[in-house]
Short mmCIF file of C-alpha atoms and ligand atoms in Angstrom, two decimals:
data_model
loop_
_atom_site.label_atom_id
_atom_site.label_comp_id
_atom_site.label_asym_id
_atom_site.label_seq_id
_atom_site.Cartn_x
_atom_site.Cartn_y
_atom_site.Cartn_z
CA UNK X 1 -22.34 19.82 -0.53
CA UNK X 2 -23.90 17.52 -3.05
CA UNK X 3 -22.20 18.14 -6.76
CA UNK X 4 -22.24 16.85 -10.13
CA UNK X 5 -18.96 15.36 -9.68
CA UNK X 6 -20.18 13.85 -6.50
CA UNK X 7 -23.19 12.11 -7.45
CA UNK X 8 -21.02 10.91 -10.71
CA UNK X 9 -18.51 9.33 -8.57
CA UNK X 10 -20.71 8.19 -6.21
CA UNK X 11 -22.88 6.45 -8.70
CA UNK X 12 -20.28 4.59 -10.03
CA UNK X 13 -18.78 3.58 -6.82
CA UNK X 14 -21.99 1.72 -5.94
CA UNK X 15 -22.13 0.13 -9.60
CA UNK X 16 -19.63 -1.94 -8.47
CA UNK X 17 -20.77 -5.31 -7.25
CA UNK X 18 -19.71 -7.45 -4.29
CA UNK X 19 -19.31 -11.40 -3.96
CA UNK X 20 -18.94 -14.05 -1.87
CA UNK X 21 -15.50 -15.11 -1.66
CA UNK X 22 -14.24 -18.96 -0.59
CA UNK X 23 -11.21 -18.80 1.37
CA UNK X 24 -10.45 -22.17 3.09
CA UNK X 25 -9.33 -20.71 6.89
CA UNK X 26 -12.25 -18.44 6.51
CA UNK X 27 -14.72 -20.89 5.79
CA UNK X 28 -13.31 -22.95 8.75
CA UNK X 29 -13.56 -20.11 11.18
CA UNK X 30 -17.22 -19.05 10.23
CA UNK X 31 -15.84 -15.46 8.67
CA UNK X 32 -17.83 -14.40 5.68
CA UNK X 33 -15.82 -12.37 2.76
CA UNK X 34 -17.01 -10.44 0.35
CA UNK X 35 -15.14 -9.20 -2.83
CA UNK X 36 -15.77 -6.26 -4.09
CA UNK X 37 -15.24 -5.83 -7.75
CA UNK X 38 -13.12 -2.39 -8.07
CA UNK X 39 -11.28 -3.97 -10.38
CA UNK X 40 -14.02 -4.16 -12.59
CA UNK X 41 -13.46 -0.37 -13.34
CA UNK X 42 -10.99 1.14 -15.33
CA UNK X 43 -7.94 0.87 -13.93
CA UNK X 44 -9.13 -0.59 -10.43
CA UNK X 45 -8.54 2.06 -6.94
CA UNK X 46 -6.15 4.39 -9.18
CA UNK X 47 -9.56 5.28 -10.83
CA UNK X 48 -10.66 6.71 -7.95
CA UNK X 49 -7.46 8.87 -6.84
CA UNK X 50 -7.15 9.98 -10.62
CA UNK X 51 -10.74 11.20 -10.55
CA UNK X 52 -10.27 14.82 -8.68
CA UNK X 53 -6.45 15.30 -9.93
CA UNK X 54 -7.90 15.18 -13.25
CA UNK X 55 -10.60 17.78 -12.87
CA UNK X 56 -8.44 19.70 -10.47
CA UNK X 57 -6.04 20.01 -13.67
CA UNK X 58 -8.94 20.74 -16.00
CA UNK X 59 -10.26 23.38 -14.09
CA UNK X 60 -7.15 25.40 -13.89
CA UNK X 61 -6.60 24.71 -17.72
CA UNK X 62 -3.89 22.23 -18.18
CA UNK X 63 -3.70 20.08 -20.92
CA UNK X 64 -0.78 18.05 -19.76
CA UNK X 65 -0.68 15.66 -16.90
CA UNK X 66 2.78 14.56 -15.41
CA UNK X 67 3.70 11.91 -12.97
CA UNK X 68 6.43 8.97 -12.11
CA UNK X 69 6.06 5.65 -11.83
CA UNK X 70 7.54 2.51 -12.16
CA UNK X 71 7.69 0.62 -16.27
CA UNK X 72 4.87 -1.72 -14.64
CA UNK X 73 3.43 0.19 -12.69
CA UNK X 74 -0.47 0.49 -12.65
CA UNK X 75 -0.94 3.94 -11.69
CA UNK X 76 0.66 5.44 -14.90
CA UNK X 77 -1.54 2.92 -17.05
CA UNK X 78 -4.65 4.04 -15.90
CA UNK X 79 -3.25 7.62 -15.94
CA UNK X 80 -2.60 6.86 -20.01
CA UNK X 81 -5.84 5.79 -20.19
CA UNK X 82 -7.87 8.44 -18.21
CA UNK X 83 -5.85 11.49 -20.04
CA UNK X 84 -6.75 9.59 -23.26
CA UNK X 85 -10.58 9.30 -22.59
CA UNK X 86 -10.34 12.84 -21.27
CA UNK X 87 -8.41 14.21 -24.42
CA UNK X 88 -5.84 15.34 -22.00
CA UNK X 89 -2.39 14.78 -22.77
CA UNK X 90 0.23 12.98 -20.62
CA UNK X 91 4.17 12.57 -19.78
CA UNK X 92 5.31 9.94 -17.72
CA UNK X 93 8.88 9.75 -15.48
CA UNK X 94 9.60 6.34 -15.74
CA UNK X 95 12.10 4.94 -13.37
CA UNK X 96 14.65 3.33 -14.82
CA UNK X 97 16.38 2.95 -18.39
CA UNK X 98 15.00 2.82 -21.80
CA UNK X 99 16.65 -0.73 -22.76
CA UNK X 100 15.27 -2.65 -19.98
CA UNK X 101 11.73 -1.14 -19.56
CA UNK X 102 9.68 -2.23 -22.89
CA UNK X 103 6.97 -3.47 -20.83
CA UNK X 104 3.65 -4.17 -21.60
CA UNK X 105 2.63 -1.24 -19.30
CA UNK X 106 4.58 0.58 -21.22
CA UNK X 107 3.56 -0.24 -24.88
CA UNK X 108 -0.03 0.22 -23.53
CA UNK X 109 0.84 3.73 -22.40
CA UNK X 110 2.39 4.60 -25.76
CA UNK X 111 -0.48 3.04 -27.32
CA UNK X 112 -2.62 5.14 -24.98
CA UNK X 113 -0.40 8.51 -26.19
CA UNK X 114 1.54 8.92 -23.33
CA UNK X 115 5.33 10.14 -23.35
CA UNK X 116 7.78 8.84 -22.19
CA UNK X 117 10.94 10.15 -20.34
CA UNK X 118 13.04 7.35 -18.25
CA UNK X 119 14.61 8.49 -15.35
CA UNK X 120 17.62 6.94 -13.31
CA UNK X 121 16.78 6.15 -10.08
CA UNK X 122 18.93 8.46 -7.87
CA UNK X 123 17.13 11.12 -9.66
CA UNK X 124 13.45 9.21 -9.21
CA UNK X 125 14.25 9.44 -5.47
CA UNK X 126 14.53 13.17 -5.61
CA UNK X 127 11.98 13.95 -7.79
CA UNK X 128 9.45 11.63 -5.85
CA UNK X 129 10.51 13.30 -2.52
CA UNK X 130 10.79 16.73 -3.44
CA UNK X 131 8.03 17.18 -6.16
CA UNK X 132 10.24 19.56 -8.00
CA UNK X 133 9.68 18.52 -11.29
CA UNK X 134 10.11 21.11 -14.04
CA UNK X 135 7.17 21.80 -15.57
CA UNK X 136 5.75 23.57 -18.60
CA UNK X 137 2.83 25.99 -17.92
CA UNK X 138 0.29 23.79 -19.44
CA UNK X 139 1.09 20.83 -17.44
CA UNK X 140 -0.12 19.73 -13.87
CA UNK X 141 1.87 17.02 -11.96
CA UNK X 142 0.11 14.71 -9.59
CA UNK X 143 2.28 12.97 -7.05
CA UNK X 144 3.61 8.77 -7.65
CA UNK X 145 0.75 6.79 -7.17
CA UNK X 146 -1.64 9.68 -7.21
CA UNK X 147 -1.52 9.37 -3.04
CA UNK X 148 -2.54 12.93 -2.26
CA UNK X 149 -5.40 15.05 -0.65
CA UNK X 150 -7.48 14.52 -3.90
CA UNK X 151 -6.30 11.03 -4.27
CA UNK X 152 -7.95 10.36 -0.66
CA UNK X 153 -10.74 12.23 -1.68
CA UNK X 154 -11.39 9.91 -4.56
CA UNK X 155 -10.84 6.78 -2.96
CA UNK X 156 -12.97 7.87 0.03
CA UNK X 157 -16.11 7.08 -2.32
CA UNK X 158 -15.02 2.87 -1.64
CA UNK X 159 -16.27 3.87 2.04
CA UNK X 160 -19.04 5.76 1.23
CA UNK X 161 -20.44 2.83 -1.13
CA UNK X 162 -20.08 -0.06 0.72
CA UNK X 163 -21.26 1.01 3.77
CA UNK X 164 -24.54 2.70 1.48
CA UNK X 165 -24.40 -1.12 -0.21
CA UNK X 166 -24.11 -3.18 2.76
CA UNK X 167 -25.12 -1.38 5.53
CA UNK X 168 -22.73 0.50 8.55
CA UNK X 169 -22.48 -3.36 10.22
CA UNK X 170 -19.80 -4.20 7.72
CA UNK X 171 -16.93 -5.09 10.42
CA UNK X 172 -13.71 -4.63 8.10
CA UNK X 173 -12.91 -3.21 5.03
CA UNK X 174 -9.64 -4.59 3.87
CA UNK X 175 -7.21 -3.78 1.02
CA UNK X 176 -3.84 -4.03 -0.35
CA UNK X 177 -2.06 -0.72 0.77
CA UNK X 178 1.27 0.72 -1.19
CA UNK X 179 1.34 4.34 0.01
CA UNK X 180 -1.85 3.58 1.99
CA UNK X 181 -3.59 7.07 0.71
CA UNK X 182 -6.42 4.47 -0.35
CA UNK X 183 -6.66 3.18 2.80
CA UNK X 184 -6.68 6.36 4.24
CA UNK X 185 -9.70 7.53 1.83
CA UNK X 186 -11.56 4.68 2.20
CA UNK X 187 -11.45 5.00 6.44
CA UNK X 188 -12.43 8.95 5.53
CA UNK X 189 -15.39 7.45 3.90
CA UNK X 190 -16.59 5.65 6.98
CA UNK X 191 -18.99 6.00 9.47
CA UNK X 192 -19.79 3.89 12.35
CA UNK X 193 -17.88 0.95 13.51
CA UNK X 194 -16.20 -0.29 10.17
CA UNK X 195 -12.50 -0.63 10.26
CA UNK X 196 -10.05 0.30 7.47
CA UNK X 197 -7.45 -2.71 7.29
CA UNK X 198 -4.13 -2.05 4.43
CA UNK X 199 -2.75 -5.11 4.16
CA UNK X 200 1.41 -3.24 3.22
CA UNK X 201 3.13 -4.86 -0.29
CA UNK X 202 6.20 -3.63 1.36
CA UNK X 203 8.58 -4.55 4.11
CA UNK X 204 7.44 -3.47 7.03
CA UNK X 205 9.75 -1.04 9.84
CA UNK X 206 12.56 -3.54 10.89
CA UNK X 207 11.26 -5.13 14.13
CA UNK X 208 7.67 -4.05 13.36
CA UNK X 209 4.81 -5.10 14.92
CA UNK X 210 1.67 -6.84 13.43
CA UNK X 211 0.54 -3.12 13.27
CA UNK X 212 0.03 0.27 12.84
CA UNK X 213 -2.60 2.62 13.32
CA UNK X 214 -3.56 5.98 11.87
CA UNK X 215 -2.88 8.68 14.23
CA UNK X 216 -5.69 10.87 15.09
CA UNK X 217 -7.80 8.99 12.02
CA UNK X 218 -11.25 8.80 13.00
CA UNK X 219 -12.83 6.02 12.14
CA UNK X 220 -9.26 4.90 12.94
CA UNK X 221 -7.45 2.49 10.16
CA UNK X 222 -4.87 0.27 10.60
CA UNK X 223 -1.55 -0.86 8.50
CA UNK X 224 -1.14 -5.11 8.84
CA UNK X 225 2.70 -5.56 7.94
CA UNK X 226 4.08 -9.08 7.25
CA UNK X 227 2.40 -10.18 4.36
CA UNK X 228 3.99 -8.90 1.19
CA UNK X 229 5.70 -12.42 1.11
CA UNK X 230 9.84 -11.36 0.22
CA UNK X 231 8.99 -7.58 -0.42
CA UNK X 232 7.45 -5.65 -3.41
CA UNK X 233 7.63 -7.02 -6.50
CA UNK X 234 9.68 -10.03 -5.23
CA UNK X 235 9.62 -13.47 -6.83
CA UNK X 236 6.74 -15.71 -4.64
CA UNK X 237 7.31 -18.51 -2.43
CA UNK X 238 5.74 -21.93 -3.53
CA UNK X 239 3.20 -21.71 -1.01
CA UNK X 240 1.52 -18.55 -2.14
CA UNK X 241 1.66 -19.36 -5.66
CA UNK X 242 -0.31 -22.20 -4.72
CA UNK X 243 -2.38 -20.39 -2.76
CA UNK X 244 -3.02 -18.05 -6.20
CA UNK X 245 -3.71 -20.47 -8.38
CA UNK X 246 -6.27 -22.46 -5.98
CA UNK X 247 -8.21 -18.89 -5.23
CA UNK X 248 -8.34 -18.24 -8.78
CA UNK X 249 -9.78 -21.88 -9.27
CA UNK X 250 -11.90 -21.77 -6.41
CA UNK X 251 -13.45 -18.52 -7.26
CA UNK X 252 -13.02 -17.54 -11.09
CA UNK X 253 -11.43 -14.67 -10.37
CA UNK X 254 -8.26 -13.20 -11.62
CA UNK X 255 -5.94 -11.73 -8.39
CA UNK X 256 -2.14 -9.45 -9.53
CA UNK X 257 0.70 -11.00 -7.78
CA UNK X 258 1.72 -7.48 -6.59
CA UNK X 259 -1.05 -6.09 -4.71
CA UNK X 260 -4.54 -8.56 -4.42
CA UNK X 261 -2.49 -12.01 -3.67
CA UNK X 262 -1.20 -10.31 -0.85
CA UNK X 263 -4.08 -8.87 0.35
CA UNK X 264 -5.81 -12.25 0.16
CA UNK X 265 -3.17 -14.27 1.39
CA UNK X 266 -3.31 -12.08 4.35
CA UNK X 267 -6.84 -12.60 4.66
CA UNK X 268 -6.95 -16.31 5.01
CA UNK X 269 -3.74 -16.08 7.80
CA UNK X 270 -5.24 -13.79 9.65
CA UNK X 271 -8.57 -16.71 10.07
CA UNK X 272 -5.75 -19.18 11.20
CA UNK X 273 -4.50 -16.69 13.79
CA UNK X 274 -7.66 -15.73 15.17
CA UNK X 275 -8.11 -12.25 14.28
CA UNK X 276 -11.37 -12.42 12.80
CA UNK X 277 -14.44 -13.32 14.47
CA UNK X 278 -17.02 -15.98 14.16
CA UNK X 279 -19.80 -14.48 11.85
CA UNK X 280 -17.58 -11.50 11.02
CA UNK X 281 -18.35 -9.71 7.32
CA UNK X 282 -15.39 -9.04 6.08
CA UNK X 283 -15.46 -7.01 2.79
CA UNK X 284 -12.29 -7.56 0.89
CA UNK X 285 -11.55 -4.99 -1.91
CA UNK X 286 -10.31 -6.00 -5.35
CA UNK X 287 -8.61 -2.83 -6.01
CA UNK X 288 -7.29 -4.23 -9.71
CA UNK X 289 -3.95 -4.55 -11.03
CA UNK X 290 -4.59 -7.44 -13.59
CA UNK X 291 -2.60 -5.23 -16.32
CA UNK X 292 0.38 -5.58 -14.26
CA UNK X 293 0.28 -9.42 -13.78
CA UNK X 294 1.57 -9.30 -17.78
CA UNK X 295 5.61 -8.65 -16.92
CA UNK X 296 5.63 -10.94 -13.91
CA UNK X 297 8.12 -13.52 -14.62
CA UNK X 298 5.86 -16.28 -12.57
CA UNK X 299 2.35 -17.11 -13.23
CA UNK X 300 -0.32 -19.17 -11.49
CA UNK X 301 -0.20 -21.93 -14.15
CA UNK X 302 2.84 -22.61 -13.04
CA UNK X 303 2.01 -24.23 -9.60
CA UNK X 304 -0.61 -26.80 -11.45
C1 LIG U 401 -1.70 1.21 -6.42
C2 LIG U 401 -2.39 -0.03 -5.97
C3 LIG U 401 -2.64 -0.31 -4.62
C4 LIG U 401 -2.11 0.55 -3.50
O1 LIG U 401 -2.72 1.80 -3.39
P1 LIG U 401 -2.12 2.87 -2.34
O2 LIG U 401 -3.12 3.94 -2.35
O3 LIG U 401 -0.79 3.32 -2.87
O4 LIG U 401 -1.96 2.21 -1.03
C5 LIG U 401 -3.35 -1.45 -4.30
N1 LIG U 401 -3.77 -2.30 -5.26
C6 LIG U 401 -3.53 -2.08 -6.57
C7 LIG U 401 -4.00 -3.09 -7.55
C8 LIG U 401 -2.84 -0.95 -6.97
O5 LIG U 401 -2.59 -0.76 -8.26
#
């Protein structure tokens, strides 16, 4: 069923533009990227999971949106920032302690009107796992990361939009994948013979393979592990902050070192080892993050 909500979203999603990306094993193997420009909306993929939690709270009358989160992470910025556009309220668990969190995320979030309650992380764990947070009537908690049912709902507009945008011959659809409930969306937005690729920030299982794939998911997506460099969050080796700072001169556009490097990075080593085709379109999303790229202690100047 078409609804107001539905068009709105769906408008937006195919605002967003798509361009040509230069990636040197890429160009050598005859694979065509495309970028596509989430990040060029507020607060990149997490403005697409945030979209239904936030009218799922509105519609049953709270005022107050809850959730946890990391004192960078990108998920309670653009959470600050929706609630504040929204006139909705907010109160973030931060994880972590008050002295050594005065991040940038944070001061924006603050700036934004969000509270603030830090957390230890014993107690994050629980909280994250159980979703027993106490909560006042008026408030409605959405899960870390917003990776839920309406989350996936959200993000399953990416799908819809390319594949509207570029036609159903689009091969693969790849992006960075945390909790992978973006990936998952996006694949639930699919018809036809796309693929959903996540390209995992984290540390794969121990003895992993190359991959996983979504049980039962139809169209099917897959997890790529073996990317994420030393793990989430971790300082970079020299090669892939070279690699950063020659994609950013290459094409004039700004990547996160958390989540888009990565994704990226795994994009031009996957050419090398032959997984993409000659005259594949690839469609690489930029799913945002740039706020976050402000407390990481090494930057892309660096390697100049
Ligand atoms: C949160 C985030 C992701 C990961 O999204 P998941 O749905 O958790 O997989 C990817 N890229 C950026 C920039 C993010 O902020």
């Amino acid at each position: 069923m078409q609804t107001v909500l539905d068009t709105w979203l769906l408008t937006r999603a195919l605002s967003v533009t798509h361009q040509p990306i230069n990636l040197p094993n890429c160009r050598a193997a005859g694979v065509n990227v495309l970028l596509r420009r989430d990040d060029q909306l507020p607060g990149g993929n997490k403005f697409y999971k945030l979209f239904f939690n936030l009218k799922a709270a509105q519609t049953a009358g709270k005022d107050t949106l809850v959730s946890l989160g990391g004192a960078h992470s990108n998920h309670l910025h653009a959470l600050a920032l929706a609630c504040k556009a929204e006139k909705l309220k907010s109160r973030m668990l931060v994880r972590g302690y008050a002295a050594a969190a005065d991040t940038p995320t944070l001061q924006d979030v603050k700036a934004a009107g969000g509270m603030i309650e830090f957390v230890g992380h014993g107690e994050y764990r629980r909280l994250c796992q159980s979703q027993q947070v106490a909560l006042q009537p008026n408030e409605h908690l959405i899960p870390e990361g917003a990776a839920n049912p309406l989350g996936e709902q959200g993000a399953s507009y990416i799908g819809r939009a390319v594949q509207q945008q570029l036609g159903t011959d689009v091969r693969h659809i790849i992006m960075a994948a945390g909790t992978g409930s973006t990936l998952a969306g996006v694949a639930s937005g699919l018809s036809g013979a796309t693929e959903a690729l996540g390209v995992s920030v984290l540390k794969g299982p121990a003895g992993g393979s190359l991959y996983s794939n979504g049980q039962g998911q139809k169209p099917r997506w897959k997890m790529l592990w073996g990317f994420c460099g030393k793990g989430y969050g971790r300082p970079l080796s020299t090669a892939m902050l070279r690699f950063w700072q020659q994609f950013e001169h290459d094409n004039g556009v700004l990547l996160d070192p958390i989540y888009t490097l990565k994704m990226l990075w795994a994009i031009n080593q996957l050419a090398k080892l032959g997984y993409w085709r000659r005259g594949d379109q690839v469609v690489a999303v930029h799913t945002g993050g740039l706020q976050g790229r402000r407390g990481f202690a090494q930057q892309p100047e660096a390697a100049r």
